[in-house]
PDB file of C-alpha atoms and ligand atoms in Angstrom:
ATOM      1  CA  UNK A 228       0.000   0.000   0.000  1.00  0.00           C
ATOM      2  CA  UNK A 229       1.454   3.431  -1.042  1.00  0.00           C
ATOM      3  CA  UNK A 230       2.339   5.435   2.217  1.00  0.00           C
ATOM      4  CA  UNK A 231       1.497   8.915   0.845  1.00  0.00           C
ATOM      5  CA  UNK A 232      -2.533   9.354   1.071  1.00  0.00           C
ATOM      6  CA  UNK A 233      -2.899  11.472  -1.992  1.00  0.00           C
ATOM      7  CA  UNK A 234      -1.161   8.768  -3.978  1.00  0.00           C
ATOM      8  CA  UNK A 235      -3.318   5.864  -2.349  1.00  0.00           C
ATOM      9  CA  UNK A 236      -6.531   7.732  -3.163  1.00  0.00           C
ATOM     10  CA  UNK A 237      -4.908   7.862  -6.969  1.00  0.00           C
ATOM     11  CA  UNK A 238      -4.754   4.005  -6.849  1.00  0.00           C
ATOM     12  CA  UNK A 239      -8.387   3.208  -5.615  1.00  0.00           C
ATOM     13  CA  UNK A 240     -10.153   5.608  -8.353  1.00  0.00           C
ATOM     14  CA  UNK A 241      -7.747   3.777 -10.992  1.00  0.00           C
ATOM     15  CA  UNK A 242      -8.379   0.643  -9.088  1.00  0.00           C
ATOM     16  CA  UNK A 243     -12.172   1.245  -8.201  1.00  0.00           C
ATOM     17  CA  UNK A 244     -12.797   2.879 -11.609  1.00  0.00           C
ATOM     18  CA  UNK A 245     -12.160  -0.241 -13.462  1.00  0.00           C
ATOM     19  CA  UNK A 246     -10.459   1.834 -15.999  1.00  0.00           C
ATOM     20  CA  UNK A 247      -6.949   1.586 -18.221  1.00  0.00           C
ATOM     21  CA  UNK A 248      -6.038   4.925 -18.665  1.00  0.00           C
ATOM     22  CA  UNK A 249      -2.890   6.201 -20.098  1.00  0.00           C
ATOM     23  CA  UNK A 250      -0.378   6.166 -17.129  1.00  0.00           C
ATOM     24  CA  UNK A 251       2.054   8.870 -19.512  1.00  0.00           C
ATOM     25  CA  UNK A 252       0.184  11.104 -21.816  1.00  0.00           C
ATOM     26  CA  UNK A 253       2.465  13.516 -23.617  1.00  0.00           C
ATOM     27  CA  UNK A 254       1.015  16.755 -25.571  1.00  0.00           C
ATOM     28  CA  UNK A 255       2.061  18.580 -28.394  1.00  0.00           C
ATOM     29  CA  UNK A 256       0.549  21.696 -27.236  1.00  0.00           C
ATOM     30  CA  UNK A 257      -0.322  23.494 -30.666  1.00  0.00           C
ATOM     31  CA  UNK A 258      -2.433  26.208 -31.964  1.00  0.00           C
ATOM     32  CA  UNK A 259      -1.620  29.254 -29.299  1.00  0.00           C
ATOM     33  CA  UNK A 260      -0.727  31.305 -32.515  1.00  0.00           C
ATOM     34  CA  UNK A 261      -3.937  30.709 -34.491  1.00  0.00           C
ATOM     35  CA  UNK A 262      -6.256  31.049 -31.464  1.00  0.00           C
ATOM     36  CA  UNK A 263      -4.968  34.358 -30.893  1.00  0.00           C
ATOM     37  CA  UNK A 264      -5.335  35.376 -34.689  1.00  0.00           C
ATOM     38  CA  UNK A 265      -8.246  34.782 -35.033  1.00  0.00           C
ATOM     39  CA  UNK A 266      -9.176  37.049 -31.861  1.00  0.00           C
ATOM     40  CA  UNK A 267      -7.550  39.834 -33.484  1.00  0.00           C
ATOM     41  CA  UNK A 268      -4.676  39.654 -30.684  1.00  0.00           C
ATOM     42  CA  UNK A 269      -1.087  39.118 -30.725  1.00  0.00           C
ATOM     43  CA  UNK A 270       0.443  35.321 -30.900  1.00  0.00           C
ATOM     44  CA  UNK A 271       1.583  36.301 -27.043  1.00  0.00           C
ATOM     45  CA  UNK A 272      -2.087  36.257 -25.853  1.00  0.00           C
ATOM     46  CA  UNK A 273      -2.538  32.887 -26.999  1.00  0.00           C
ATOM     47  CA  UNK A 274       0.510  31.771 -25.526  1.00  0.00           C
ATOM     48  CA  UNK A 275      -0.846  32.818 -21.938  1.00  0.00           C
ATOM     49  CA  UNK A 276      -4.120  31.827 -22.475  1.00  0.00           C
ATOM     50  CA  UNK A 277      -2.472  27.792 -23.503  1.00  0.00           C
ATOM     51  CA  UNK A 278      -0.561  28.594 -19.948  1.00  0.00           C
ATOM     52  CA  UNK A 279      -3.546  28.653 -18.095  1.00  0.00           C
ATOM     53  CA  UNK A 280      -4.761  25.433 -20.259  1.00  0.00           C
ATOM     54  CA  UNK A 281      -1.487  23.910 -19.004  1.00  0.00           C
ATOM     55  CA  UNK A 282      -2.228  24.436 -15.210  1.00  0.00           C
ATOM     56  CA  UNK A 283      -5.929  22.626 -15.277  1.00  0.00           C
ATOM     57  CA  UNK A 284      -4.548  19.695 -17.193  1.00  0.00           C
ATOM     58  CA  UNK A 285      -2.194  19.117 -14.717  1.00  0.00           C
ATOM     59  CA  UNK A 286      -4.960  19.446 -11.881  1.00  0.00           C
ATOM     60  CA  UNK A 287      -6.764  16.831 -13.853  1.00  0.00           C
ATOM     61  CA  UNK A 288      -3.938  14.114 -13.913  1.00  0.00           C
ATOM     62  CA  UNK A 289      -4.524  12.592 -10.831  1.00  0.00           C
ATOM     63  CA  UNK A 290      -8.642  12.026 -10.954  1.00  0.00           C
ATOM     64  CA  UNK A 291      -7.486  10.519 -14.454  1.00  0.00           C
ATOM     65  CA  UNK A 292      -4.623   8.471 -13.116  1.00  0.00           C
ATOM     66  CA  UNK A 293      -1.953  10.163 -15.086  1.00  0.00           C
ATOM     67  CA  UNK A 294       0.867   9.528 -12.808  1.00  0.00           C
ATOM     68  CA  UNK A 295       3.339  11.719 -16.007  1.00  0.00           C
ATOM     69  CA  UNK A 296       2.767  14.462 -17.788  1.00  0.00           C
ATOM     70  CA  UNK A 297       4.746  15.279 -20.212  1.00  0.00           C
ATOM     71  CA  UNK A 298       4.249  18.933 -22.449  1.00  0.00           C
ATOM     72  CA  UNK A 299       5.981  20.459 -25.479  1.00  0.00           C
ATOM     73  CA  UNK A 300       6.806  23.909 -24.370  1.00  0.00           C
ATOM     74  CA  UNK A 301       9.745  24.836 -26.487  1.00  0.00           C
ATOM     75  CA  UNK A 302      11.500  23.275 -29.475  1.00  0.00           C
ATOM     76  CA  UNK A 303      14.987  23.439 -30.691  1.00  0.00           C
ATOM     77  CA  UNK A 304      13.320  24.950 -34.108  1.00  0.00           C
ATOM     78  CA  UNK A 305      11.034  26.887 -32.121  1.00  0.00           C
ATOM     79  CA  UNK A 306      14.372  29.881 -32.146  1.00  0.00           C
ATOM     80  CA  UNK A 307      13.536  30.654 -36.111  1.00  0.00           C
ATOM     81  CA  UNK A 308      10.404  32.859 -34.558  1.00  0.00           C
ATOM     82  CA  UNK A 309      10.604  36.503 -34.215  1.00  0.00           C
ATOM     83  CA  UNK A 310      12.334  37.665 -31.708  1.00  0.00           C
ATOM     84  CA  UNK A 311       9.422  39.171 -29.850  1.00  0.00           C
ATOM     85  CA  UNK A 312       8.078  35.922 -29.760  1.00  0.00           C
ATOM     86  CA  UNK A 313      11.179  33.560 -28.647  1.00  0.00           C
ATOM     87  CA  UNK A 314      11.325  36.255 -25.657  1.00  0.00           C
ATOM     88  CA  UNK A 315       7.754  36.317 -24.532  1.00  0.00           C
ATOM     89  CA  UNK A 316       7.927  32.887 -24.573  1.00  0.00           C
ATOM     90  CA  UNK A 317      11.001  32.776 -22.203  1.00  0.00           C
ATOM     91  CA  UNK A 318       9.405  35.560 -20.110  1.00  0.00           C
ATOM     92  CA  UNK A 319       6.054  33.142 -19.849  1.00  0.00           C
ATOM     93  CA  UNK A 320       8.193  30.205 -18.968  1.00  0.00           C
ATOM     94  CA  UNK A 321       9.417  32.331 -15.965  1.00  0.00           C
ATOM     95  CA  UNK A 322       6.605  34.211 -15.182  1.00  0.00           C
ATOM     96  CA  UNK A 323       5.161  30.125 -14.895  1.00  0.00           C
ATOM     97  CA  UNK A 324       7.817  28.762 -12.581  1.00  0.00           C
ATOM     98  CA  UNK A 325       7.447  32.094 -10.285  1.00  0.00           C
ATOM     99  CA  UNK A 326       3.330  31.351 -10.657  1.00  0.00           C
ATOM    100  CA  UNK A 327       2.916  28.067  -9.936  1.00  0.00           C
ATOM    101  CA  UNK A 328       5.677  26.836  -7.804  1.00  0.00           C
ATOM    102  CA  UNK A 329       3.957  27.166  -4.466  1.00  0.00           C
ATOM    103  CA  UNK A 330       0.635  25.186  -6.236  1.00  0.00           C
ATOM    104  CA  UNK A 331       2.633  22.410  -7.751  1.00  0.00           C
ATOM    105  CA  UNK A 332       4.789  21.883  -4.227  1.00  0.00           C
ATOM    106  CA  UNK A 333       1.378  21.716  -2.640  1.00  0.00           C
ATOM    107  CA  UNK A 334       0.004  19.247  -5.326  1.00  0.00           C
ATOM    108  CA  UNK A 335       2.443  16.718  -4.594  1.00  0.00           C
ATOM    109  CA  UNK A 336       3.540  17.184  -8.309  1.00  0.00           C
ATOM    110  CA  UNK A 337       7.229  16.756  -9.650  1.00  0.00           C
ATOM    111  CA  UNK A 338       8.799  19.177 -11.734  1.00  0.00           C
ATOM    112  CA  UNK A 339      11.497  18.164 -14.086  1.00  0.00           C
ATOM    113  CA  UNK A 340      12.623  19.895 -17.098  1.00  0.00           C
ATOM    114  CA  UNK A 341      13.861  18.110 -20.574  1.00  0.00           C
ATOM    115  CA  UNK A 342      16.265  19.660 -23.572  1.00  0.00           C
ATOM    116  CA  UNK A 343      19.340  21.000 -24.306  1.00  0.00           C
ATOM    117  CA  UNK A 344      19.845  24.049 -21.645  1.00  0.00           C
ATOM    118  CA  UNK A 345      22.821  25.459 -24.384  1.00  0.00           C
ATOM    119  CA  UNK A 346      20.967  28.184 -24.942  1.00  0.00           C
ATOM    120  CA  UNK A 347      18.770  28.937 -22.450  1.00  0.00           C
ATOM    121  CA  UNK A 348      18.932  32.216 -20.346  1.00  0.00           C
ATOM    122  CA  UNK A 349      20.643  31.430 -16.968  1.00  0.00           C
ATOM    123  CA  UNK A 350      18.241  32.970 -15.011  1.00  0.00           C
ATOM    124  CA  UNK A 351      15.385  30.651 -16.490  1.00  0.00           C
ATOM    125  CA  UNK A 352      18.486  27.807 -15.950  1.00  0.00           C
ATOM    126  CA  UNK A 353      18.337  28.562 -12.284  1.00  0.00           C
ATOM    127  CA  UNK A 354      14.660  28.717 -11.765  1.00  0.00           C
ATOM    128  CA  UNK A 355      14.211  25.436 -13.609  1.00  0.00           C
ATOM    129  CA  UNK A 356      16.920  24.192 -11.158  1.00  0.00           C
ATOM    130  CA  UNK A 357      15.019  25.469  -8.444  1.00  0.00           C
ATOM    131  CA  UNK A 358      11.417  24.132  -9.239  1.00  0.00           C
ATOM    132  CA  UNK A 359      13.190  20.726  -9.956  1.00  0.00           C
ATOM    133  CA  UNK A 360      14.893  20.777  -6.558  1.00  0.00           C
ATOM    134  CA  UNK A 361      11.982  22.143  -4.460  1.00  0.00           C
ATOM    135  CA  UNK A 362       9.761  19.130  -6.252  1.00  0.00           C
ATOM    136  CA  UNK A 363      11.903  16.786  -6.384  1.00  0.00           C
ATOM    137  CA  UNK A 364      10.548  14.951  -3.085  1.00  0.00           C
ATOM    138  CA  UNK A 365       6.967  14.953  -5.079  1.00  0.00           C
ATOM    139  CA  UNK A 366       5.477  11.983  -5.952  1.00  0.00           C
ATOM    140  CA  UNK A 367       1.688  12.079  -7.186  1.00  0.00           C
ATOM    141  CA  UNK A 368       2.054  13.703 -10.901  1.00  0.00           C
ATOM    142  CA  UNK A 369       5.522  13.965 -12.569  1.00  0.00           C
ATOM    143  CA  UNK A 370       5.467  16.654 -14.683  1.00  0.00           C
ATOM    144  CA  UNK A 371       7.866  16.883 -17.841  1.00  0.00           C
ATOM    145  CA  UNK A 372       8.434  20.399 -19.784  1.00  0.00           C
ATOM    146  CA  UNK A 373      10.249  19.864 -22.930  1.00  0.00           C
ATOM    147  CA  UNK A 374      11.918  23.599 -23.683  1.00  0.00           C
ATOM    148  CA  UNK A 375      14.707  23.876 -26.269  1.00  0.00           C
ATOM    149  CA  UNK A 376      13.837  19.869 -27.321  1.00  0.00           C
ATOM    150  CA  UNK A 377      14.321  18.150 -30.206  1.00  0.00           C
ATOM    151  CA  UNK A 378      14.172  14.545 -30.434  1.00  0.00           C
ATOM    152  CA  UNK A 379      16.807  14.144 -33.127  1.00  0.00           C
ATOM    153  CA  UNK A 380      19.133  16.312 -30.774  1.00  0.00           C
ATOM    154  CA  UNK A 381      18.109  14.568 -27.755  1.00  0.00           C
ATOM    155  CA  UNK A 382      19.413  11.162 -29.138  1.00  0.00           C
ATOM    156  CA  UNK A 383      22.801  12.895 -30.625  1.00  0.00           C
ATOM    157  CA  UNK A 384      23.576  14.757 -27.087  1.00  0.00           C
ATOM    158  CA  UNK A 385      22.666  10.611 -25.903  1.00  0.00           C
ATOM    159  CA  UNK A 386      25.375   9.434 -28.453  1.00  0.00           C
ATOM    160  CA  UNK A 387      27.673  11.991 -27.732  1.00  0.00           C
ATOM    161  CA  UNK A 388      27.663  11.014 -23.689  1.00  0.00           C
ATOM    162  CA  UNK A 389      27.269   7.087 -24.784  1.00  0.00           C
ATOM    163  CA  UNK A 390      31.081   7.295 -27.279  1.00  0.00           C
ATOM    164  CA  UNK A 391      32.643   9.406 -24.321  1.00  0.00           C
ATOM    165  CA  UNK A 392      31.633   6.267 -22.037  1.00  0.00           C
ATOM    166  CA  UNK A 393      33.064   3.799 -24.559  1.00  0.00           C
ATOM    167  CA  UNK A 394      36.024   6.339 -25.152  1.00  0.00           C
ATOM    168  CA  UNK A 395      36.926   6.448 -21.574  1.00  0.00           C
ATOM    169  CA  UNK A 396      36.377   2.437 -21.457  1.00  0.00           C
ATOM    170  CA  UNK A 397      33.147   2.858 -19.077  1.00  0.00           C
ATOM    171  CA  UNK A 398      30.894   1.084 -21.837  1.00  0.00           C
ATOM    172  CA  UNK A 399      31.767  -2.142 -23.749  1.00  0.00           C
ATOM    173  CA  UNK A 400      30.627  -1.415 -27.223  1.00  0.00           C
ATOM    174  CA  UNK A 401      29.473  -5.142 -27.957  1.00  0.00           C
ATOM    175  CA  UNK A 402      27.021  -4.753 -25.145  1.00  0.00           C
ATOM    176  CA  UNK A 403      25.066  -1.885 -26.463  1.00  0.00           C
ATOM    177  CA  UNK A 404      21.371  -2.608 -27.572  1.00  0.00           C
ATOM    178  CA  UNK A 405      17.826  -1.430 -27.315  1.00  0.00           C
ATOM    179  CA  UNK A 406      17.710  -0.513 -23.656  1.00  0.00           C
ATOM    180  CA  UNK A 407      21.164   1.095 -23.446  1.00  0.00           C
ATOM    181  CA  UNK A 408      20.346   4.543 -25.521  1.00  0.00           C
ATOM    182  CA  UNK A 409      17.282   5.522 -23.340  1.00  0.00           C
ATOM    183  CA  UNK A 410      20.101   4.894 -20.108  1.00  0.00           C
ATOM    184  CA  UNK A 411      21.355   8.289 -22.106  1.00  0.00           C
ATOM    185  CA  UNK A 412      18.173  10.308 -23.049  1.00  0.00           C
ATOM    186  CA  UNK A 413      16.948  13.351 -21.393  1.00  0.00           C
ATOM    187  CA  UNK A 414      13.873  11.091 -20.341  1.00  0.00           C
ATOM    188  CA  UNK A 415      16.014   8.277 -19.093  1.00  0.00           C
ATOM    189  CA  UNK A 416      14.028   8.060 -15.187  1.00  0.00           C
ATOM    190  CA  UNK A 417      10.846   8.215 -17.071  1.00  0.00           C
ATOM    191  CA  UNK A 418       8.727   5.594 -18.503  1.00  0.00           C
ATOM    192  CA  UNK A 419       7.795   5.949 -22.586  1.00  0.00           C
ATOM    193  CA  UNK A 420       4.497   7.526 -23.121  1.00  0.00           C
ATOM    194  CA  UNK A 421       1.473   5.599 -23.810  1.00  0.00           C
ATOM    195  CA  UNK A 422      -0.427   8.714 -25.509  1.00  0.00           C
ATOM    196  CA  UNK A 423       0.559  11.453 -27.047  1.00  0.00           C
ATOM    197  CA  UNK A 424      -1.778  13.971 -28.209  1.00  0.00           C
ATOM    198  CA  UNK A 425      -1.251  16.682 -31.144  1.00  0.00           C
ATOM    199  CA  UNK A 426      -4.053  20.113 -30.789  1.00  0.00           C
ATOM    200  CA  UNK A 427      -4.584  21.726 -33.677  1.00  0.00           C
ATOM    201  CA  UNK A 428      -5.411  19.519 -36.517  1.00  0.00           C
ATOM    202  CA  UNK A 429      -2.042  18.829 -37.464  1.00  0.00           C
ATOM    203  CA  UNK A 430      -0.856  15.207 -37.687  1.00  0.00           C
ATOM    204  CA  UNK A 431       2.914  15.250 -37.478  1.00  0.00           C
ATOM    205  CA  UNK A 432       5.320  14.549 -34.239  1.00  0.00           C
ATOM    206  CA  UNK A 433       7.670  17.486 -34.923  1.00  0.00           C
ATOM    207  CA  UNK A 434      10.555  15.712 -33.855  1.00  0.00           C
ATOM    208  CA  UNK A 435       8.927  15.330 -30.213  1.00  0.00           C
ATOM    209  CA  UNK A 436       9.950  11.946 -28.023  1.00  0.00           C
ATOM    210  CA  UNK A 437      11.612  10.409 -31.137  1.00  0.00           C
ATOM    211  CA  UNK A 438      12.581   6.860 -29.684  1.00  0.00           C
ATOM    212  CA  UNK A 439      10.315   7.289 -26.513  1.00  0.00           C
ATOM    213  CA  UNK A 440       6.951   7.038 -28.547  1.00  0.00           C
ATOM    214  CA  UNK A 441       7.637   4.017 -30.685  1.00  0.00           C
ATOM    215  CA  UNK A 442       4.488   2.322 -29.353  1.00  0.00           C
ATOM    216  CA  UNK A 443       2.587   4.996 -28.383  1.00  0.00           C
ATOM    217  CA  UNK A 444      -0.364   5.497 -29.468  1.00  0.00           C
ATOM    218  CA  UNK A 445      -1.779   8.754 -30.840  1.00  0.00           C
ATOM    219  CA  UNK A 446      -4.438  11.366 -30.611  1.00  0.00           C
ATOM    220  CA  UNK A 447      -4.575  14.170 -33.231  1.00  0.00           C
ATOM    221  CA  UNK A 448      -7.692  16.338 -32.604  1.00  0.00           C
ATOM    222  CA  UNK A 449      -8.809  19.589 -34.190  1.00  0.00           C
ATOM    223  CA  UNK A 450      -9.227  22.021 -30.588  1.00  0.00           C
ATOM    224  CA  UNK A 451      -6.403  24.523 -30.557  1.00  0.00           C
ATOM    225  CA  UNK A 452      -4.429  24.295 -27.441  1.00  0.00           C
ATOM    226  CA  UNK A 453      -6.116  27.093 -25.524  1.00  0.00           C
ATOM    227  CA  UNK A 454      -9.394  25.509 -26.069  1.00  0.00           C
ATOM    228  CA  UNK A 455      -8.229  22.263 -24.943  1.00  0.00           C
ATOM    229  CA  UNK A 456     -10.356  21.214 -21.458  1.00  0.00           C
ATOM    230  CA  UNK A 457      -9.645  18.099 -19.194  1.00  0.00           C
ATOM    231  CA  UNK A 458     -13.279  17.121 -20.032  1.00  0.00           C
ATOM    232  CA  UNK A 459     -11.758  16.964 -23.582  1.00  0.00           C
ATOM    233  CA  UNK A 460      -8.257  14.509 -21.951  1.00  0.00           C
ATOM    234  CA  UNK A 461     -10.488  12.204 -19.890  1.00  0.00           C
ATOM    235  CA  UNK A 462     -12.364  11.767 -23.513  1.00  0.00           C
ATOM    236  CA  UNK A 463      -8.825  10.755 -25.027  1.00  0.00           C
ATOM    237  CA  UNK A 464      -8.173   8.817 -21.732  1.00  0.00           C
ATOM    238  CA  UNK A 465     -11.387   6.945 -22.096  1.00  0.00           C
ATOM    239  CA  UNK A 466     -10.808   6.006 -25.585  1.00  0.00           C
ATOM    240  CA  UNK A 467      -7.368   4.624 -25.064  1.00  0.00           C
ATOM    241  CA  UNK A 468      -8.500   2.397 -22.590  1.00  0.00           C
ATOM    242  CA  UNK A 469     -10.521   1.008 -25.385  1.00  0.00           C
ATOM    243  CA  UNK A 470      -7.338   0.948 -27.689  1.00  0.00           C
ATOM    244  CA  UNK A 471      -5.735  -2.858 -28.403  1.00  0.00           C
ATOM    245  CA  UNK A 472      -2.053  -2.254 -27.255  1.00  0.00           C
ATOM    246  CA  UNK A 473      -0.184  -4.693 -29.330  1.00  0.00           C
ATOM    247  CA  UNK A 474       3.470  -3.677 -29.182  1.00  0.00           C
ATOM    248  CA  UNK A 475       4.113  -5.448 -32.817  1.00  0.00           C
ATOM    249  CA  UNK A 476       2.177  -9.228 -31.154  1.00  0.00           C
ATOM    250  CA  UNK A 477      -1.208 -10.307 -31.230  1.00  0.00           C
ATOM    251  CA  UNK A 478      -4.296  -9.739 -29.124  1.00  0.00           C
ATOM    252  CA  UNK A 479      -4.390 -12.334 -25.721  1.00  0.00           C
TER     253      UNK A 479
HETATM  254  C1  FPP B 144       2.575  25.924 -30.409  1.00  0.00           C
HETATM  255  O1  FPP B 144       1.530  26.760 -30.882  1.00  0.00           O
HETATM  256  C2  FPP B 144       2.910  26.301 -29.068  1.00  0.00           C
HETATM  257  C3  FPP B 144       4.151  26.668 -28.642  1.00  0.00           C
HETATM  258  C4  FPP B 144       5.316  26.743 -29.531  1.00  0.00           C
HETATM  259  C5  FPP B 144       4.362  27.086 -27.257  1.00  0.00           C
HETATM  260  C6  FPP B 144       3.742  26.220 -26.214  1.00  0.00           C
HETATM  261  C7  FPP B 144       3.676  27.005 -25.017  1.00  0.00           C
HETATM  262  C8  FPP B 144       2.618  27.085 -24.191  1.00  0.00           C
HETATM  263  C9  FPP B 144       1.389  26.298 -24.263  1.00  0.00           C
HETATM  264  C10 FPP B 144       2.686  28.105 -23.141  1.00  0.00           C
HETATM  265  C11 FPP B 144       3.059  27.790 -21.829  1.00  0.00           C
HETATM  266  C12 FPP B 144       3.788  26.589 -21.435  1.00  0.00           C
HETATM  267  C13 FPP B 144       4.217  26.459 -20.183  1.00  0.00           C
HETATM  268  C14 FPP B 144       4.923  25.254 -19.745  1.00  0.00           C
HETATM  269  C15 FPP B 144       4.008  27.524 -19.201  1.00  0.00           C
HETATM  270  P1  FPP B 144       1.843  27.694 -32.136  1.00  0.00           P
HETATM  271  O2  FPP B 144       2.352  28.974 -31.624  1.00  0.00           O
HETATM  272  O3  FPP B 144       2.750  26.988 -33.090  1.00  0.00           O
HETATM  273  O4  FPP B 144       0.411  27.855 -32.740  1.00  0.00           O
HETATM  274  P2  FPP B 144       0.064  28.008 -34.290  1.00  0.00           P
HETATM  275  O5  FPP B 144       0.439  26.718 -34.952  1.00  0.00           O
HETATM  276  O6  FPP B 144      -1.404  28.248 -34.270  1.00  0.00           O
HETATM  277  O7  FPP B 144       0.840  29.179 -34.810  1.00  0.00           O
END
């Protein structure tokens, strides 16, 4: 039995509920821009109004029995926007940690943060640090922000760190297969996700959890991100629990 009583309340509803949810969902959070033009506003506003999204789908996880979260905040091609944008971006990433850092200690939810930090600002460095340190205790709802993440890079940083290992002669290179790459990913503590879901209407991945999503499977609905409502994820949820997970065998 789990000690912590938020997380023992998590297992009876999944338990009690008789349902298979997703236990990793991962979003492609898309459509801030388009939701904002056609209000007339600046790109910006839509980007704070998908914040807000951001903090009731995280509320949501544990009546769902998400137990990890894991959101698309920033990618590595995300820099060729103006530079108005790539800054009020940053600023909203801050203006986030500063916002909900007391709410997500108090949710029992666990911050980490996944990319290449290169070329992030160090003061958003250090409060990313921070919220990962004050959370890190936190054991209901991990929460994953992807910012400056690409898959493609993610797995050449992994390389890069894996041929230093079998440089140094800390890794046999005979014994590498399948499940020594992930030992180097960004993700490596967390398990792959078993949805992912793109807003927006587009179907593509956009280079997002590359290796990770192999056998996940996939939602790609029309709401735009700032529209998106957990009424609208426990839908999804619902309807993967319906879903035939084969991973490449046949039904039991
Ligand atoms: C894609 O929509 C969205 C982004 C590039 C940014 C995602 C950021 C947020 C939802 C804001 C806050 C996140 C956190 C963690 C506080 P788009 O701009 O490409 O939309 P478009 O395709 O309609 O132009």
């Amino acid at each position: 039995m789990p000690k912590d009583p938020a997380q023992t309340a998590l297992a009876e509803h999944v338990e009690g509920g008789g349902f298979h949810g997703p236990a990793h969902v991962a979003i492609i959070m898309d459509g801030n821009g388009r939701w904002a033009t056609q209000r007339g506003r600046p790109r910006l506003f839509g980007h704070h109004a998908g914040a807000r999204r951001v903090r009731e789908v995280v509320e949501a996880c544990p009546r769902l029995g998400i137990r990890y979260l894991t959101i698309f905040a920033f990618s590595t091609e995300n820099w060729k926007r103006t530079q108005v944008e790539v800054a009020g971006l940053m600023s909203l990433f801050r203006r986030y940690i500063t916002r909900e850092m007391r709410e997500l200690v108090e949710q029992n939810v666990r911050v980490r943060f996944i990319g290449d930090r290169v070329r992030l600002d160090p003061k958003l460095i250090a409060m990313m640090d921070e919220l990962e340190a004050l959370t890190e205790a936190n054991t209901l709802v991990h929460l994953t922000v992807a910012i400056n993440y690409g898959g493609r890079d993610e797995v050449a940083r992994a390389t890069k760190r894996l041929a230093r290992d079998v440089a140094a002669g800390r890794l046999d290179p005979e014994s590498v297969d399948e499940e020594t790459l992930p030992r180097y990913l960004d993700t490596h503590v967390l398990p792959d996700p078993d949805l992912v879901i793109r807003t927006s209407g587009e179907a593509r991945i956009s280079n997002f959890l590359l290796w990770q999503s192999a056998y996940s499977e996939y939602e790609f609905i029309d709401t735009l991100w700032p529209d998106f409502t957990p009424a609208e994820l426990e839908r999804l949820c619902r309807s993967y629990g319906r879903r035939d997970r084969r991973f490449g065998g046949v039904t039991r």
